[in-house]
mmCIF file of C-alpha atoms in Angstrom:
data_model
loop_
_atom_site.group_PDB
_atom_site.id
_atom_site.type_symbol
_atom_site.label_atom_id
_atom_site.label_comp_id
_atom_site.label_asym_id
_atom_site.label_seq_id
_atom_site.Cartn_x
_atom_site.Cartn_y
_atom_site.Cartn_z
ATOM 1 C CA MET A 1 -5.995 24.981 -16.224
ATOM 2 C CA ALA A 2 -9.037 25.090 -13.951
ATOM 3 C CA SER A 3 -10.499 22.307 -16.091
ATOM 4 C CA ARG A 4 -7.490 20.094 -15.911
ATOM 5 C CA ARG A 5 -7.308 20.569 -12.178
ATOM 6 C CA SER A 6 -11.010 19.589 -11.872
ATOM 7 C CA GLU A 7 -10.322 16.515 -13.910
ATOM 8 C CA HIS A 8 -7.485 15.579 -11.558
ATOM 9 C CA ASN A 9 -9.747 16.051 -8.480
ATOM 10 C CA GLU A 10 -12.208 13.638 -10.007
ATOM 11 C CA GLN A 11 -9.636 11.108 -11.093
ATOM 12 C CA LEU A 12 -11.381 8.182 -9.314
ATOM 13 C CA LYS A 13 -14.905 9.562 -9.370
ATOM 14 C CA GLY A 14 -17.540 6.573 -9.207
ATOM 15 C CA LYS A 15 -14.826 4.038 -8.498
ATOM 16 C CA VAL A 16 -15.395 1.726 -5.583
ATOM 17 C CA CYS A 17 -12.007 0.956 -3.919
ATOM 18 C CA VAL A 18 -10.730 -1.208 -0.963
ATOM 19 C CA VAL A 19 -7.626 -0.005 0.971
ATOM 20 C CA THR A 20 -6.087 -2.400 3.493
ATOM 21 C CA GLY A 21 -3.920 -1.054 6.323
ATOM 22 C CA ALA A 22 -5.954 2.055 6.143
ATOM 23 C CA SER A 23 -6.022 2.737 9.875
ATOM 24 C CA SER A 24 -2.722 4.741 9.856
ATOM 25 C CA GLY A 25 0.280 5.784 7.783
ATOM 26 C CA LEU A 26 0.487 5.222 4.096
ATOM 27 C CA GLY A 27 -2.987 3.383 3.840
ATOM 28 C CA GLU A 28 -4.663 6.185 5.497
ATOM 29 C CA SER A 29 -3.101 8.704 3.115
ATOM 30 C CA ILE A 30 -4.129 6.577 0.149
ATOM 31 C CA ALA A 31 -7.733 6.406 1.442
ATOM 32 C CA ILE A 32 -7.928 10.269 2.027
ATOM 33 C CA MET A 33 -6.646 10.954 -1.417
ATOM 34 C CA PHE A 34 -9.174 8.481 -2.971
ATOM 35 C CA ALA A 35 -11.795 10.308 -0.947
ATOM 36 C CA GLN A 36 -10.746 13.635 -2.309
ATOM 37 C CA ARG A 37 -10.810 12.353 -5.977
ATOM 38 C CA GLY A 38 -14.284 11.037 -5.868
ATOM 39 C CA ALA A 39 -14.146 7.272 -4.915
ATOM 40 C CA SER A 40 -16.184 5.326 -2.567
ATOM 41 C CA VAL A 41 -13.727 3.577 -0.194
ATOM 42 C CA THR A 42 -13.690 0.539 2.130
ATOM 43 C CA LEU A 43 -11.017 1.069 4.798
ATOM 44 C CA CYS A 44 -9.620 -2.029 6.471
ATOM 45 C CA GLY A 45 -7.453 -2.211 9.514
ATOM 46 C CA ARG A 46 -6.967 -4.131 12.713
ATOM 47 C CA ASN A 47 -7.360 -1.291 15.280
ATOM 48 C CA GLU A 48 -10.952 -0.238 15.464
ATOM 49 C CA ASP A 49 -10.311 3.164 17.116
ATOM 50 C CA ARG A 50 -7.673 4.161 14.575
ATOM 51 C CA LEU A 51 -9.799 2.854 11.805
ATOM 52 C CA GLN A 52 -12.642 4.982 12.744
ATOM 53 C CA ALA A 53 -10.429 8.029 13.052
ATOM 54 C CA SER A 54 -9.271 7.377 9.528
ATOM 55 C CA LEU A 55 -12.821 6.994 8.408
ATOM 56 C CA THR A 56 -13.670 10.359 9.911
ATOM 57 C CA LEU A 57 -10.842 12.006 7.913
ATOM 58 C CA CYS A 58 -11.997 10.402 4.677
ATOM 59 C CA VAL A 59 -15.499 11.783 5.148
ATOM 60 C CA GLN A 60 -14.067 15.152 5.829
ATOM 61 C CA ALA A 61 -11.983 14.960 2.739
ATOM 62 C CA SER A 62 -14.960 14.073 0.644
ATOM 63 C CA GLY A 63 -16.904 17.143 1.897
ATOM 64 C CA GLY A 64 -19.045 15.169 4.339
ATOM 65 C CA GLN A 65 -20.351 12.482 1.947
ATOM 66 C CA ALA A 66 -20.440 9.657 4.650
ATOM 67 C CA ASP A 67 -22.335 7.241 2.500
ATOM 68 C CA ARG A 68 -19.271 6.851 0.257
ATOM 69 C CA PHE A 69 -17.291 5.174 3.025
ATOM 70 C CA LEU A 70 -17.194 1.848 4.961
ATOM 71 C CA ALA A 71 -14.909 0.535 7.705
ATOM 72 C CA VAL A 72 -14.179 -3.102 8.024
ATOM 73 C CA SER A 73 -12.110 -4.091 11.039
ATOM 74 C CA GLY A 74 -10.046 -7.326 10.988
ATOM 75 C CA ASP A 75 -6.636 -8.906 10.166
ATOM 76 C CA VAL A 76 -6.024 -9.746 6.538
ATOM 77 C CA VAL A 77 -4.144 -12.826 7.704
ATOM 78 C CA ASP A 78 -7.583 -14.196 8.746
ATOM 79 C CA PRO A 79 -9.424 -15.861 5.807
ATOM 80 C CA SER A 80 -12.828 -14.669 7.237
ATOM 81 C CA ALA A 81 -11.576 -11.094 7.411
ATOM 82 C CA ARG A 82 -10.562 -11.155 3.879
ATOM 83 C CA LYS A 83 -13.822 -12.693 2.788
ATOM 84 C CA SER A 84 -15.780 -10.008 4.783
ATOM 85 C CA ILE A 85 -13.828 -7.158 3.265
ATOM 86 C CA VAL A 86 -14.849 -8.063 -0.241
ATOM 87 C CA GLU A 87 -18.333 -9.221 0.603
ATOM 88 C CA LYS A 88 -19.238 -6.034 2.718
ATOM 89 C CA THR A 89 -17.908 -3.841 0.005
ATOM 90 C CA VAL A 90 -19.960 -5.362 -2.666
ATOM 91 C CA GLU A 91 -22.961 -5.540 -0.456
ATOM 92 C CA LYS A 92 -22.730 -1.774 0.255
ATOM 93 C CA PHE A 93 -21.602 -0.362 -3.030
ATOM 94 C CA GLY A 94 -22.678 -3.003 -5.508
ATOM 95 C CA ARG A 95 -19.290 -3.430 -7.196
ATOM 96 C CA LEU A 96 -15.561 -3.345 -6.754
ATOM 97 C CA ASP A 97 -13.142 -1.478 -8.962
ATOM 98 C CA VAL A 98 -9.841 -1.118 -7.200
ATOM 99 C CA LEU A 99 -8.037 -3.165 -4.548
ATOM 100 C CA VAL A 100 -5.127 -1.662 -2.894
ATOM 101 C CA ALA A 101 -3.135 -4.252 -0.951
ATOM 102 C CA ASN A 102 -1.234 -2.068 1.478
ATOM 103 C CA ALA A 103 -1.401 -3.964 4.900
ATOM 104 C CA GLY A 104 2.072 -5.071 5.897
ATOM 105 C CA VAL A 105 4.326 -5.821 8.869
ATOM 106 C CA ASN A 106 8.078 -5.680 9.656
ATOM 107 C CA ASP A 107 10.353 -6.733 12.492
ATOM 108 C CA PRO A 108 13.981 -5.911 13.314
ATOM 109 C CA LYS A 109 14.818 -9.427 14.311
ATOM 110 C CA THR A 110 14.873 -11.024 10.935
ATOM 111 C CA GLY A 111 18.597 -11.872 10.393
ATOM 112 C CA ILE A 112 19.707 -15.286 9.682
ATOM 113 C CA LEU A 113 20.802 -15.784 13.277
ATOM 114 C CA THR A 114 18.037 -13.820 14.962
ATOM 115 C CA ALA A 115 14.879 -14.645 13.173
ATOM 116 C CA SER A 116 12.397 -17.135 14.695
ATOM 117 C CA GLU A 117 9.886 -19.214 12.732
ATOM 118 C CA GLU A 118 7.100 -17.222 14.395
ATOM 119 C CA THR A 119 8.458 -13.912 13.092
ATOM 120 C CA PHE A 120 9.228 -15.355 9.689
ATOM 121 C CA ASP A 121 5.622 -16.658 9.438
ATOM 122 C CA LYS A 122 4.177 -13.381 10.660
ATOM 123 C CA ILE A 123 5.890 -11.396 7.906
ATOM 124 C CA MET A 124 5.388 -13.809 5.112
ATOM 125 C CA ASN A 125 1.759 -14.510 5.975
ATOM 126 C CA THR A 126 0.823 -10.881 6.142
ATOM 127 C CA ASN A 127 3.003 -9.471 3.333
ATOM 128 C CA VAL A 128 2.555 -12.293 0.778
ATOM 129 C CA LYS A 129 -0.023 -14.950 1.618
ATOM 130 C CA ALA A 130 -2.720 -12.524 2.743
ATOM 131 C CA VAL A 131 -2.154 -10.439 -0.398
ATOM 132 C CA PHE A 132 -2.458 -13.468 -2.605
ATOM 133 C CA PHE A 133 -5.627 -14.764 -1.172
ATOM 134 C CA LEU A 134 -7.322 -11.318 -0.809
ATOM 135 C CA ILE A 135 -6.757 -10.833 -4.476
ATOM 136 C CA GLN A 136 -8.231 -14.286 -5.086
ATOM 137 C CA GLU A 137 -11.407 -13.127 -3.144
ATOM 138 C CA ALA A 138 -11.584 -10.002 -5.251
ATOM 139 C CA VAL A 139 -10.854 -11.257 -8.714
ATOM 140 C CA PRO A 140 -14.560 -12.119 -9.695
ATOM 141 C CA HIS A 141 -15.761 -8.705 -8.804
ATOM 142 C CA LEU A 142 -12.808 -6.875 -10.288
ATOM 143 C CA ALA A 143 -13.294 -8.854 -13.547
ATOM 144 C CA ALA A 144 -16.879 -7.805 -13.751
ATOM 145 C CA ASN A 145 -15.848 -4.109 -14.010
ATOM 146 C CA LYS A 146 -12.423 -4.448 -15.674
ATOM 147 C CA GLY A 147 -10.949 -3.349 -12.345
ATOM 148 C CA ASN A 148 -7.331 -3.144 -11.163
ATOM 149 C CA ILE A 149 -5.004 -3.992 -8.294
ATOM 150 C CA VAL A 150 -2.306 -1.896 -6.774
ATOM 151 C CA VAL A 151 0.167 -3.576 -4.378
ATOM 152 C CA VAL A 152 2.245 -1.621 -1.990
ATOM 153 C CA SER A 153 5.650 -3.041 -2.085
ATOM 154 C CA SER A 154 9.023 -1.421 -0.974
ATOM 155 C CA MET A 155 12.241 -0.221 -2.511
ATOM 156 C CA SER A 156 13.857 -2.889 -0.266
ATOM 157 C CA SER A 157 12.638 -5.600 -2.650
ATOM 158 C CA ARG A 158 15.258 -4.398 -5.204
ATOM 159 C CA ALA A 159 18.413 -4.398 -2.925
ATOM 160 C CA ALA A 160 20.199 -6.893 -0.635
ATOM 161 C CA SER A 161 20.054 -5.871 2.933
ATOM 162 C CA SER A 162 21.367 -6.977 6.284
ATOM 163 C CA PRO A 163 20.391 -7.841 8.848
ATOM 164 C CA ASN A 164 16.765 -7.187 8.058
ATOM 165 C CA ILE A 165 16.205 -10.107 5.676
ATOM 166 C CA VAL A 166 12.696 -11.512 5.725
ATOM 167 C CA TYR A 167 10.842 -8.217 4.995
ATOM 168 C CA PRO A 168 12.747 -7.588 1.764
ATOM 169 C CA MET A 169 12.247 -11.183 0.817
ATOM 170 C CA SER A 170 8.505 -10.782 1.260
ATOM 171 C CA LYS A 171 8.497 -7.562 -0.866
ATOM 172 C CA ALA A 172 10.555 -9.315 -3.671
ATOM 173 C CA ALA A 173 7.854 -12.002 -3.615
ATOM 174 C CA VAL A 174 4.969 -9.464 -4.124
ATOM 175 C CA ASP A 175 6.848 -7.788 -6.875
ATOM 176 C CA HIS A 176 6.982 -11.019 -8.855
ATOM 177 C CA LEU A 177 3.423 -11.831 -7.803
ATOM 178 C CA THR A 178 2.491 -8.505 -9.350
ATOM 179 C CA ARG A 179 4.212 -9.441 -12.606
ATOM 180 C CA CYS A 180 2.773 -12.934 -12.700
ATOM 181 C CA LEU A 181 -0.834 -11.736 -11.960
ATOM 182 C CA ALA A 182 -0.464 -9.104 -14.727
ATOM 183 C CA VAL A 183 -0.114 -11.983 -17.123
ATOM 184 C CA ASP A 184 -2.659 -14.303 -15.343
ATOM 185 C CA LEU A 185 -5.355 -11.718 -15.119
ATOM 186 C CA GLY A 186 -4.737 -9.880 -18.270
ATOM 187 C CA PRO A 187 -7.194 -11.954 -20.235
ATOM 188 C CA ARG A 188 -9.826 -10.870 -17.593
ATOM 189 C CA GLU A 189 -8.820 -7.197 -18.345
ATOM 190 C CA ILE A 190 -7.610 -6.711 -14.789
ATOM 191 C CA ARG A 191 -4.463 -4.513 -14.465
ATOM 192 C CA VAL A 192 -2.090 -5.332 -11.723
ATOM 193 C CA ASN A 193 0.716 -2.846 -10.624
ATOM 194 C CA ALA A 194 2.833 -2.163 -7.571
ATOM 195 C CA VAL A 195 4.518 0.859 -5.968
ATOM 196 C CA ASN A 196 7.908 0.640 -4.337
ATOM 197 C CA PRO A 197 8.374 3.368 -1.784
ATOM 198 C CA SER A 198 11.613 4.246 0.072
ATOM 199 C CA LEU A 199 11.700 4.755 3.811
ATOM 200 C CA ILE A 200 8.514 6.683 5.157
ATOM 201 C CA PRO A 201 7.900 7.196 8.828
ATOM 202 C CA THR A 202 4.934 5.102 9.506
ATOM 203 C CA ARG A 203 3.778 2.605 12.164
ATOM 204 C CA ILE A 204 5.156 -0.407 10.255
ATOM 205 C CA ARG A 205 8.509 0.279 11.919
ATOM 206 C CA ARG A 206 7.221 0.594 15.376
ATOM 207 C CA GLU A 207 8.943 -2.654 16.343
ATOM 208 C CA PHE A 208 12.280 -0.874 15.727
ATOM 209 C CA ALA A 209 12.112 1.255 18.827
ATOM 210 C CA PRO A 210 10.822 0.870 22.433
ATOM 211 C CA ASP A 211 8.925 4.166 22.565
ATOM 212 C CA GLU A 212 7.818 7.111 20.382
ATOM 213 C CA GLU A 213 10.753 9.313 21.161
ATOM 214 C CA SER A 214 13.204 6.435 20.216
ATOM 215 C CA LEU A 215 11.203 5.833 17.144
ATOM 216 C CA ASP A 216 11.288 9.409 16.046
ATOM 217 C CA LYS A 217 15.107 9.315 16.468
ATOM 218 C CA HIS A 218 15.338 6.063 14.526
ATOM 219 C CA PHE A 219 13.438 7.646 11.704
ATOM 220 C CA ALA A 220 15.571 10.807 11.719
ATOM 221 C CA GLU A 221 18.692 8.791 11.417
ATOM 222 C CA ALA A 222 17.495 6.394 8.837
ATOM 223 C CA LEU A 223 16.166 9.275 6.694
ATOM 224 C CA VAL A 224 19.441 11.065 6.680
ATOM 225 C CA THR A 225 21.134 7.823 5.413
ATOM 226 C CA GLU A 226 18.464 7.262 2.630
ATOM 227 C CA ILE A 227 18.402 11.017 1.463
ATOM 228 C CA ALA A 228 22.134 10.937 1.130
ATOM 229 C CA LYS A 229 21.854 8.076 -1.287
ATOM 230 C CA GLN A 230 19.228 9.574 -3.763
ATOM 231 C CA PRO A 231 19.657 12.041 -6.484
ATOM 232 C CA LEU A 232 16.995 14.345 -5.238
ATOM 233 C CA GLY A 233 19.236 15.285 -2.435
ATOM 234 C CA SER A 234 17.391 16.767 0.686
ATOM 235 C CA VAL A 235 13.931 15.763 -0.495
ATOM 236 C CA GLY A 236 12.513 12.715 1.363
ATOM 237 C CA VAL A 237 9.550 10.700 0.115
ATOM 238 C CA THR A 238 6.244 11.502 1.680
ATOM 239 C CA LYS A 239 3.079 9.415 2.290
ATOM 240 C CA GLU A 240 1.258 11.880 -0.063
ATOM 241 C CA ALA A 241 3.791 11.262 -2.908
ATOM 242 C CA VAL A 242 3.203 7.569 -2.693
ATOM 243 C CA ALA A 243 -0.493 8.031 -2.452
ATOM 244 C CA GLU A 244 -0.288 10.136 -5.754
ATOM 245 C CA ALA A 245 1.445 7.248 -7.480
ATOM 246 C CA VAL A 246 -1.157 4.738 -6.258
ATOM 247 C CA SER A 247 -4.068 7.107 -7.336
ATOM 248 C CA PHE A 248 -2.581 7.386 -10.743
ATOM 249 C CA LEU A 249 -2.146 3.589 -11.193
ATOM 250 C CA ALA A 250 -5.704 2.982 -9.918
ATOM 251 C CA SER A 251 -7.177 5.520 -12.398
ATOM 252 C CA ASP A 252 -8.193 5.186 -15.937
ATOM 253 C CA ALA A 253 -5.172 7.277 -16.849
ATOM 254 C CA ALA A 254 -3.014 4.172 -16.400
ATOM 255 C CA SER A 255 -5.273 2.028 -18.499
ATOM 256 C CA PHE A 256 -2.253 0.536 -20.517
ATOM 257 C CA LEU A 257 -0.075 -0.062 -17.577
ATOM 258 C CA THR A 258 0.129 -3.429 -15.967
ATOM 259 C CA GLY A 259 2.845 -5.554 -14.354
ATOM 260 C CA LEU A 260 4.679 -2.336 -13.412
ATOM 261 C CA CYS A 261 6.716 -2.137 -10.086
ATOM 262 C CA MET A 262 7.017 1.717 -9.771
ATOM 263 C CA PRO A 263 9.776 3.153 -7.648
ATOM 264 C CA VAL A 264 8.650 6.087 -5.620
ATOM 265 C CA ASP A 265 11.996 6.735 -4.070
ATOM 266 C CA GLY A 266 13.708 9.935 -5.436
ATOM 267 C CA GLY A 267 15.913 7.758 -7.591
ATOM 268 C CA ARG A 268 17.434 5.903 -4.744
ATOM 269 C CA SER A 269 16.864 2.398 -6.386
ATOM 270 C CA PHE A 270 19.254 3.248 -9.269
ATOM 271 C CA ALA A 271 21.635 5.540 -7.636
ATOM 272 C CA GLY A 272 23.519 3.006 -5.606
ATOM 273 C CA THR A 273 25.536 4.324 -2.741
ATOM 274 C CA PHE A 274 27.350 7.084 -4.649
ATOM 275 C CA GLY A 275 24.752 9.600 -5.661
ATOM 276 C CA ASN A 276 26.175 12.846 -7.103
ATOM 277 C CA LYS A 277 25.956 15.557 -4.493
ATOM 278 C CA SER A 278 27.977 18.176 -6.335
#
């Protein structure tokens, strides 16, 4: 048992990983779990202060091995930032094994009568275009090491919703991008998978409330709704549960998995609105 636990704790030992959107929320949790499991990690984010705080948590999780980590600040929508993320990673660590495309944005005003072209472009450019072209930057280095890509999608990609329309559209696009890239990059021995979490209380939904107190209330109400529709009942998905799924897909244990969009949602995606609560 102890040996098995040790192997799990070293699941990503020696891997060099990039995690975008790592300055808070899910990306931060993924980076910390990677740190715990032996990976060297480049953390990417827009807010320098939060990014440094996440970097500190990763160093602590690694037992103080600061040389295993790098912080690169910038917006993945910016082509120069995407190029810098990959180049600085390879310059510091000499290779790239795993790319986790996690950075994303959302906005409540994306209904057909409320969306502006500016909001539409912001969501699609961040959630789809930036993912596509960051992967393009990374492919030559991933191919050299038979690496892999994990895209953070959403359960919302699988269900029609209203009035929040553009965000689910963007996630449906990255789901199909995942499948297409699995075929396209397969001959280079690069695996491409995605995770599709249900609602997680992170900063991506900060636009949905004017202040922290209102945001907490928003999350509480939304979680009650989501939990009522999943087979696992009172259990809500956590950042750590999603990070576990990403860690598995990024590891050699998933060596024969590609093109997979993995729900991490307590069964919500197949239960419809009439889960059995008996």
